[in-house]
PDB file of C-alpha atoms in Angstrom:
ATOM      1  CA  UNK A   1      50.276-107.647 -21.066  1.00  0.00           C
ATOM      2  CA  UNK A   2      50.173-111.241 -23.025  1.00  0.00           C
ATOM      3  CA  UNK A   3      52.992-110.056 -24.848  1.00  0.00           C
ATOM      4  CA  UNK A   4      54.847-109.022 -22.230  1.00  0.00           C
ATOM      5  CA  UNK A   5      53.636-112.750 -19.882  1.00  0.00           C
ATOM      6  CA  UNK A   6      55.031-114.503 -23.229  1.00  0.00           C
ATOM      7  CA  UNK A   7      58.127-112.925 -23.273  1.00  0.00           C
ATOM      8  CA  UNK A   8      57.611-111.112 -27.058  1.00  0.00           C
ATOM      9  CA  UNK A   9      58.055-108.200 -25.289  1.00  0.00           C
ATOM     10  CA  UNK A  10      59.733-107.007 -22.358  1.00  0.00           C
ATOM     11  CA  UNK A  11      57.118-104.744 -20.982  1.00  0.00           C
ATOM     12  CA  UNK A  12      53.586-104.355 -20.749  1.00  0.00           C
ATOM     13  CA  UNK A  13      53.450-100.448 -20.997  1.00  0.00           C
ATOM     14  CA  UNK A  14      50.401 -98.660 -22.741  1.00  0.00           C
ATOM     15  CA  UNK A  15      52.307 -96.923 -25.901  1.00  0.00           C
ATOM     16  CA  UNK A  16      50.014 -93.970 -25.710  1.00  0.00           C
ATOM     17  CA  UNK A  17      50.117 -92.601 -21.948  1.00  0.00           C
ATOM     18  CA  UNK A  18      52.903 -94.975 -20.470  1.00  0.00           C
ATOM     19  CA  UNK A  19      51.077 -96.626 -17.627  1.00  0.00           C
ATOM     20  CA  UNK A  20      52.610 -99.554 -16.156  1.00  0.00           C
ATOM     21  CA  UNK A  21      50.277-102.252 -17.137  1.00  0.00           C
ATOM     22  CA  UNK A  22      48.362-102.396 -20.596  1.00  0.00           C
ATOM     23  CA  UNK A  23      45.142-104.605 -20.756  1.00  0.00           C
ATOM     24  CA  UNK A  24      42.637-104.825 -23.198  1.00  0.00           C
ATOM     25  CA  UNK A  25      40.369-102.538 -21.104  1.00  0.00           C
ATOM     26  CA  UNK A  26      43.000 -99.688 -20.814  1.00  0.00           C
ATOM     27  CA  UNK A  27      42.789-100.030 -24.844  1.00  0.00           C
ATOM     28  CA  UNK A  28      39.556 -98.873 -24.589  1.00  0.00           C
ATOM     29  CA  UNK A  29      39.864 -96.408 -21.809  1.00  0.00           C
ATOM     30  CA  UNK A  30      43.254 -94.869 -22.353  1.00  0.00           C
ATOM     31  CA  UNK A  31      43.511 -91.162 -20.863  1.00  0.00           C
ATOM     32  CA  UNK A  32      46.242 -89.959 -23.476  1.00  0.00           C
ATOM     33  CA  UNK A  33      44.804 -86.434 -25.257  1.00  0.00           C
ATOM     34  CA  UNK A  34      45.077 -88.716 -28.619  1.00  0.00           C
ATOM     35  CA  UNK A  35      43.186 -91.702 -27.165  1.00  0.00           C
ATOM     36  CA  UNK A  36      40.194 -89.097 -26.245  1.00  0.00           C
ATOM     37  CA  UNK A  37      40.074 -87.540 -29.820  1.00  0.00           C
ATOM     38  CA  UNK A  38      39.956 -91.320 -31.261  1.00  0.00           C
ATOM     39  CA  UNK A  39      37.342 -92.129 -28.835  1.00  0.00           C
ATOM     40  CA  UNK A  40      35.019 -89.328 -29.033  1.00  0.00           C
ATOM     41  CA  UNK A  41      35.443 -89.130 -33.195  1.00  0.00           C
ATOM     42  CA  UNK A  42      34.250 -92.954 -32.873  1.00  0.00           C
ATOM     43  CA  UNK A  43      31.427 -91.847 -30.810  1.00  0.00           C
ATOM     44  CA  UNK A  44      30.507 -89.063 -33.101  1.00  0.00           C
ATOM     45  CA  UNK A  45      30.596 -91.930 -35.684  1.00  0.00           C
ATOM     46  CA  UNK A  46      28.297 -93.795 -33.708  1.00  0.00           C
ATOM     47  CA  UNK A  47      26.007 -90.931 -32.904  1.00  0.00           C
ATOM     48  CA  UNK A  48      25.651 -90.091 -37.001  1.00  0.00           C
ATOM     49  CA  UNK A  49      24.604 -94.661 -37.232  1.00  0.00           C
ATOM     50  CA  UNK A  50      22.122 -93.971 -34.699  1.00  0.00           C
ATOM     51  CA  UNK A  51      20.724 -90.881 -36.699  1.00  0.00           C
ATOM     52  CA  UNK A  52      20.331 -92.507 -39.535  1.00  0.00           C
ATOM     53  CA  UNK A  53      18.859 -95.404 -38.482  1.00  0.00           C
ATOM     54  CA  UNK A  54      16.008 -93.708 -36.330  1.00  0.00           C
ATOM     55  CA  UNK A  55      17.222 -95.089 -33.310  1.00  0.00           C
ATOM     56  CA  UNK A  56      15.076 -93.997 -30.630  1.00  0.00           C
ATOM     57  CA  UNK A  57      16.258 -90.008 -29.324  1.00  0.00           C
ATOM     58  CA  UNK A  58      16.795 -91.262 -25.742  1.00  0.00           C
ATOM     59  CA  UNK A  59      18.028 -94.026 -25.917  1.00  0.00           C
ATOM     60  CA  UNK A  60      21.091 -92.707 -28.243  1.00  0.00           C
ATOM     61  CA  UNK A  61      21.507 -90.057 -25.276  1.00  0.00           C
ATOM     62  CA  UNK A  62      21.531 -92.789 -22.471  1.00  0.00           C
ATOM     63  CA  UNK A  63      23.943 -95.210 -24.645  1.00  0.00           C
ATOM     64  CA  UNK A  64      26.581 -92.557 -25.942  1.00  0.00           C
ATOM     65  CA  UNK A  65      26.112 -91.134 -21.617  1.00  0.00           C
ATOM     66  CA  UNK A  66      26.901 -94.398 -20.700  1.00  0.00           C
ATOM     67  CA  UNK A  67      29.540 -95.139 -22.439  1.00  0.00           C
ATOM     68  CA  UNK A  68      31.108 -91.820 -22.313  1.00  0.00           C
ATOM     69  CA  UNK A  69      30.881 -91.971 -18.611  1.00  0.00           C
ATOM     70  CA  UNK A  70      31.995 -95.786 -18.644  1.00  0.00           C
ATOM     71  CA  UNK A  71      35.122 -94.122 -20.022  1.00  0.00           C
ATOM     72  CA  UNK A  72      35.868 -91.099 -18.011  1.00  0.00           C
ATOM     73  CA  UNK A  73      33.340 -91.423 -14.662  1.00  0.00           C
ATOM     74  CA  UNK A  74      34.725 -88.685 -12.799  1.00  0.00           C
ATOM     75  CA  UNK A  75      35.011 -86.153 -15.436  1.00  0.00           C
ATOM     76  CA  UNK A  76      31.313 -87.101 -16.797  1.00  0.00           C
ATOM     77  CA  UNK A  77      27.552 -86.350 -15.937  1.00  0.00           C
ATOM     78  CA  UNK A  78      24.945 -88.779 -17.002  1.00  0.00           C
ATOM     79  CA  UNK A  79      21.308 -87.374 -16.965  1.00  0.00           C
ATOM     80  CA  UNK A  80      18.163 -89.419 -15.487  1.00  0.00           C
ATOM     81  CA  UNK A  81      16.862 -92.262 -18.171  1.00  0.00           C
ATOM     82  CA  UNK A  82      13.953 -91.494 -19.089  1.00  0.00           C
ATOM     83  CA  UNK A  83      10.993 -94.418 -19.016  1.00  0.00           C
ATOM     84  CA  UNK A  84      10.332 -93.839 -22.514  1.00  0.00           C
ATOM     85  CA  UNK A  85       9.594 -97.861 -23.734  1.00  0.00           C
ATOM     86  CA  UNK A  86      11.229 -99.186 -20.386  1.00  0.00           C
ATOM     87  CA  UNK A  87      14.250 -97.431 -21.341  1.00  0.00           C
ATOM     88  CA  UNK A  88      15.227 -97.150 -17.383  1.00  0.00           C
ATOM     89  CA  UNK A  89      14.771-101.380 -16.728  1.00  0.00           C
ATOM     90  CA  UNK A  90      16.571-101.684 -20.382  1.00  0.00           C
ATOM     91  CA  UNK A  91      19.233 -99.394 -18.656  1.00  0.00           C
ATOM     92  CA  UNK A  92      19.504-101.122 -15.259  1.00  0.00           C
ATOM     93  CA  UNK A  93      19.660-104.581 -16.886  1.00  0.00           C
ATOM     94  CA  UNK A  94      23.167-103.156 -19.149  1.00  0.00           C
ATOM     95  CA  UNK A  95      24.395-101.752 -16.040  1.00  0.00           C
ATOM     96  CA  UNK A  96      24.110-105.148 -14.484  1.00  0.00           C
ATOM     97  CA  UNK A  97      25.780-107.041 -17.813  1.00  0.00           C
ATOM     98  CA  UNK A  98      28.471-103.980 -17.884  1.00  0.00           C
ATOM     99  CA  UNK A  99      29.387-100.942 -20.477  1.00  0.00           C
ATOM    100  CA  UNK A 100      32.720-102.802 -20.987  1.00  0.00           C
ATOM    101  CA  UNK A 101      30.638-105.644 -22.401  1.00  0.00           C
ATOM    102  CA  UNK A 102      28.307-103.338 -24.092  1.00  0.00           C
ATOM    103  CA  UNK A 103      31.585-102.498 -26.374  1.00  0.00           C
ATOM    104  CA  UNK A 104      32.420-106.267 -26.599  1.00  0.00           C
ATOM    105  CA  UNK A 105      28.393-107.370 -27.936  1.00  0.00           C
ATOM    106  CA  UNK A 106      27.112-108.199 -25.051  1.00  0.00           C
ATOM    107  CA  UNK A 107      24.083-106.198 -25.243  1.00  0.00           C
ATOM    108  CA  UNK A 108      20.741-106.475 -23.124  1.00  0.00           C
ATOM    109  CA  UNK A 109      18.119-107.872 -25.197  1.00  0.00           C
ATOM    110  CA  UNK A 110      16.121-105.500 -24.238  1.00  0.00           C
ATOM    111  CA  UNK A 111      17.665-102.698 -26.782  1.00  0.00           C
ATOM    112  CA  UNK A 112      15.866-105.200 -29.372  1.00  0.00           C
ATOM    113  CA  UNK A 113      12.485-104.763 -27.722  1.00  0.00           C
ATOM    114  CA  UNK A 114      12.313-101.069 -27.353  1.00  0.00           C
ATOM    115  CA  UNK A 115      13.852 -99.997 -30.942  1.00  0.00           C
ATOM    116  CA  UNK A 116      11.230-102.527 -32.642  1.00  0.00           C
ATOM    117  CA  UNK A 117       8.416-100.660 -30.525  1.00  0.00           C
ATOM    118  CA  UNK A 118       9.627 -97.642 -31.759  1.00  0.00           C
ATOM    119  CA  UNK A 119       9.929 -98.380 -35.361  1.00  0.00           C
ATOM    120  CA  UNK A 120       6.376 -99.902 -35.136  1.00  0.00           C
ATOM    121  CA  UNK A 121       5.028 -96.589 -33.851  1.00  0.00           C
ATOM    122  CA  UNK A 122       6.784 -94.799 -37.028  1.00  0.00           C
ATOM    123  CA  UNK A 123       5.759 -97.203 -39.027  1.00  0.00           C
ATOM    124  CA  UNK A 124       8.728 -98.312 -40.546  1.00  0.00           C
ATOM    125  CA  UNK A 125       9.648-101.759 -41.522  1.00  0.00           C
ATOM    126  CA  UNK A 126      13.061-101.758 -39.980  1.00  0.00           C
ATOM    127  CA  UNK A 127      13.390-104.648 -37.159  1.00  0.00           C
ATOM    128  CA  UNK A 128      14.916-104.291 -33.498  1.00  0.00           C
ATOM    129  CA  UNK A 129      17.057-107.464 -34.278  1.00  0.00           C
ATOM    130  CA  UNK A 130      18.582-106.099 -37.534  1.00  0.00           C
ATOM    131  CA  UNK A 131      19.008-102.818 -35.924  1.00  0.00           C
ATOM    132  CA  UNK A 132      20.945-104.788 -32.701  1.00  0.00           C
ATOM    133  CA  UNK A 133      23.195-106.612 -35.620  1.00  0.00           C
ATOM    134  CA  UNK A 134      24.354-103.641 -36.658  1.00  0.00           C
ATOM    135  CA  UNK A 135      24.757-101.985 -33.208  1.00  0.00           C
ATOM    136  CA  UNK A 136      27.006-104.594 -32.091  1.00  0.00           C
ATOM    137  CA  UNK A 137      28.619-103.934 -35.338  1.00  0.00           C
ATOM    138  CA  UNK A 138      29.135-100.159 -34.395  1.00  0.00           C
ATOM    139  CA  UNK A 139      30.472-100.900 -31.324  1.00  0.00           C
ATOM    140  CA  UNK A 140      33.407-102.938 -32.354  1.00  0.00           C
ATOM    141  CA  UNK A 141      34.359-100.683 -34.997  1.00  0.00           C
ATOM    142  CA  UNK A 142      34.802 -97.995 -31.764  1.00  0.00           C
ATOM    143  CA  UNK A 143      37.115-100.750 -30.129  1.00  0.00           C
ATOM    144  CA  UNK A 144      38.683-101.063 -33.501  1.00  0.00           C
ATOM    145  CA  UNK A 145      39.452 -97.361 -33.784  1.00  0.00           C
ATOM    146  CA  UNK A 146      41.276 -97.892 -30.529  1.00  0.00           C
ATOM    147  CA  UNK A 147      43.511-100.685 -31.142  1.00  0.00           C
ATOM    148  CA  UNK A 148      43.625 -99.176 -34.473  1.00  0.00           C
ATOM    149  CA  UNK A 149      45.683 -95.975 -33.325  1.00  0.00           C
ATOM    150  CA  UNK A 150      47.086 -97.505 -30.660  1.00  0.00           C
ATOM    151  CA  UNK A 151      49.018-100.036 -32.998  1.00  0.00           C
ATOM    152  CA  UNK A 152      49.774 -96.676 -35.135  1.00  0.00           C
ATOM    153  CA  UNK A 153      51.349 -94.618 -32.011  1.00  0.00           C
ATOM    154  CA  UNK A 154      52.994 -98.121 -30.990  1.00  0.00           C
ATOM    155  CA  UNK A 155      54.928 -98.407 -34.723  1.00  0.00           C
ATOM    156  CA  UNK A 156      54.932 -95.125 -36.089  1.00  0.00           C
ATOM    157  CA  UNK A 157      55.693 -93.146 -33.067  1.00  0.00           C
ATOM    158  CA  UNK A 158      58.386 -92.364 -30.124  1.00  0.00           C
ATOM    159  CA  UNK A 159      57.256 -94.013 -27.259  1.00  0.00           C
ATOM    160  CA  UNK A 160      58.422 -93.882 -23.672  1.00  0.00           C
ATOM    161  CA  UNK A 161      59.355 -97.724 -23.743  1.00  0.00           C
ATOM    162  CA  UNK A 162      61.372 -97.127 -27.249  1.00  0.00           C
ATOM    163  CA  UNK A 163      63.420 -93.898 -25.736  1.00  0.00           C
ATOM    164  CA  UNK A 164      64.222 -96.125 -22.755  1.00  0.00           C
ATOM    165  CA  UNK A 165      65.837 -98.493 -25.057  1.00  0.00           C
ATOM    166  CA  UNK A 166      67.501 -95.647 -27.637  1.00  0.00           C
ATOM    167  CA  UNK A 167      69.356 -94.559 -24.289  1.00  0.00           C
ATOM    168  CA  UNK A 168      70.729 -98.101 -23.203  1.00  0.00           C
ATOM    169  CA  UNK A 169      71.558 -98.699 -27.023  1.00  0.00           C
ATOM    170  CA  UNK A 170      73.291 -95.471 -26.987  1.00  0.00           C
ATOM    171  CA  UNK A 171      75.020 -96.122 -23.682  1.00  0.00           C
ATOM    172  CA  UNK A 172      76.259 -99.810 -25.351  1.00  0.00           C
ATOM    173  CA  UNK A 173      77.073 -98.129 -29.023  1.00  0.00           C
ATOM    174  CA  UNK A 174      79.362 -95.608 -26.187  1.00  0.00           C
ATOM    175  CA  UNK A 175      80.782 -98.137 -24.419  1.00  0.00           C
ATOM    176  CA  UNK A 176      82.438 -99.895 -27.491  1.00  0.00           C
ATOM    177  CA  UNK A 177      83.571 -96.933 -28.811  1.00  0.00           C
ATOM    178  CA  UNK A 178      85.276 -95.765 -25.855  1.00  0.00           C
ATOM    179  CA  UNK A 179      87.193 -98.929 -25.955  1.00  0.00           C
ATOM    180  CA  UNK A 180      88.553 -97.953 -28.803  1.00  0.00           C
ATOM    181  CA  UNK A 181      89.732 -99.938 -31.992  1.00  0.00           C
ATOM    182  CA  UNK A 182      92.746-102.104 -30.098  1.00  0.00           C
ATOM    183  CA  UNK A 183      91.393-104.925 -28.728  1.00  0.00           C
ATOM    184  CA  UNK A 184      89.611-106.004 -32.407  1.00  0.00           C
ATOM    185  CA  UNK A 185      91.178-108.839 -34.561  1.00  0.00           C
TER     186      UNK A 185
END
C-alpha cells in the first residue's frame, strides 16, 4: 500500500490472493490456501515453544484459539477460558489491547503473572518475564513467516498483477511488430 502511495509500485494488490488493497494486517490474515498452510505451520511452531517451555495447558489453548480465530472468525470456534490463574481477566484485558497487537508485542502483562505462578507451583526456576521475552519473540517469527512467503510468491511466482502486465507488454511487443520494419532508420 506504501509502495503503491510512493509510487514504487503501481498497485497495492496482495500477491497471494489478489485483493485490491494490501496492508500490513492482510499480511497477516491473507485467505490464499498457501497463506493458511504458512500460518498454521507457524502456529504449530508456536504450539511445539509453548510445549517445551511448560507454558501453562490453557493458556496455550486460549492463545493459539485466539489467534486462530483473530485470523479466520467466521470459520473458527473458540472454547470458554477457563479461570485457571485469572486466565479469563488475563484474556479480557488482550481482547481489549487486540490479537493484532498480540502478534506485534503488545502483550497484557498479565501473561507474565500467570506463567510465573505456574512455574512456581512446578517448581521450576524459569521466570514469567523471560518466558514473555521469548513469547514476543515467537510471535514475530509467525509475522515473519508471513512476509517471509509472501515476498517469495511476490518474486518467485506468477502473480495476477505480473500477468496483467505480460499481456499489455505483449500487446506493445505486437503493436511494433505489426508495424513492420519500414518506418526504422
Amino acid at each position: 500500500q506504501k509502495m503503491k502511495q510512493w509510487k514504487f509500485k503501481d498497485n497495492s494488490e496482495c500477491p497471494r490472493c489478489g485483493t485490491e488493497v494490501e496492508d500490513p494486517i492482510h499480511i497477516l490474515a491473507c485467505p490464499s490456501p498457501e497463506s493458511d498452510t504458512v500460518w498454521n505451520t507457524s502456529l504449530s511452531k508456536l504450539e511445539a515453544w509453548m510445549k517445551s517451555t511448560h507454558t501453562l495447558p490453557e493458556m496455550q489453548k486460549v492463545i493459539l484459539q485466539h489467534l486462530q480465530y483473530w485470523r479466520q472468525p467466521l470459520t473458527k470456534h473458540i472454547d470458554p477460558v477457563p479461570d485457571v490463574y485469572g486466565l479469563r481477566a488475563i484474556t479480557a484485558k488482550q481482547n481489549g489491547i487486540g490479537w493484532y497487537n498480540f502478534l506485534r508485542g503488545w502483550i497484557s502483562h498479565r501473561w507474565i503473572g500467570a506463567q510465573q505462578e505456574y512455574y512456581v507451583w512446578l517448581g521450576k526456576r524459569n521466570t514469567g518475564r523471560r518466558w514473555a521475552t521469548m513469547l514476543i519473540k515467537k510471535v514475530f517469527e509467525i509475522s515473519w513467516d508471513m512476509w517471509d512467503h509472501r515476498n517469495h510468491v511476490k518474486h518467485n511466482c506468477m502473480t495476477p498483477a505480473k500477468q496483467r502486465r505480460y499481456k499489455e507488454l505483449n500487446k506493445l511487443i505486437q503493436k511494433h511488430y505489426d508495424k513492420g520494419n519500414a518506418s526504422l532508420l
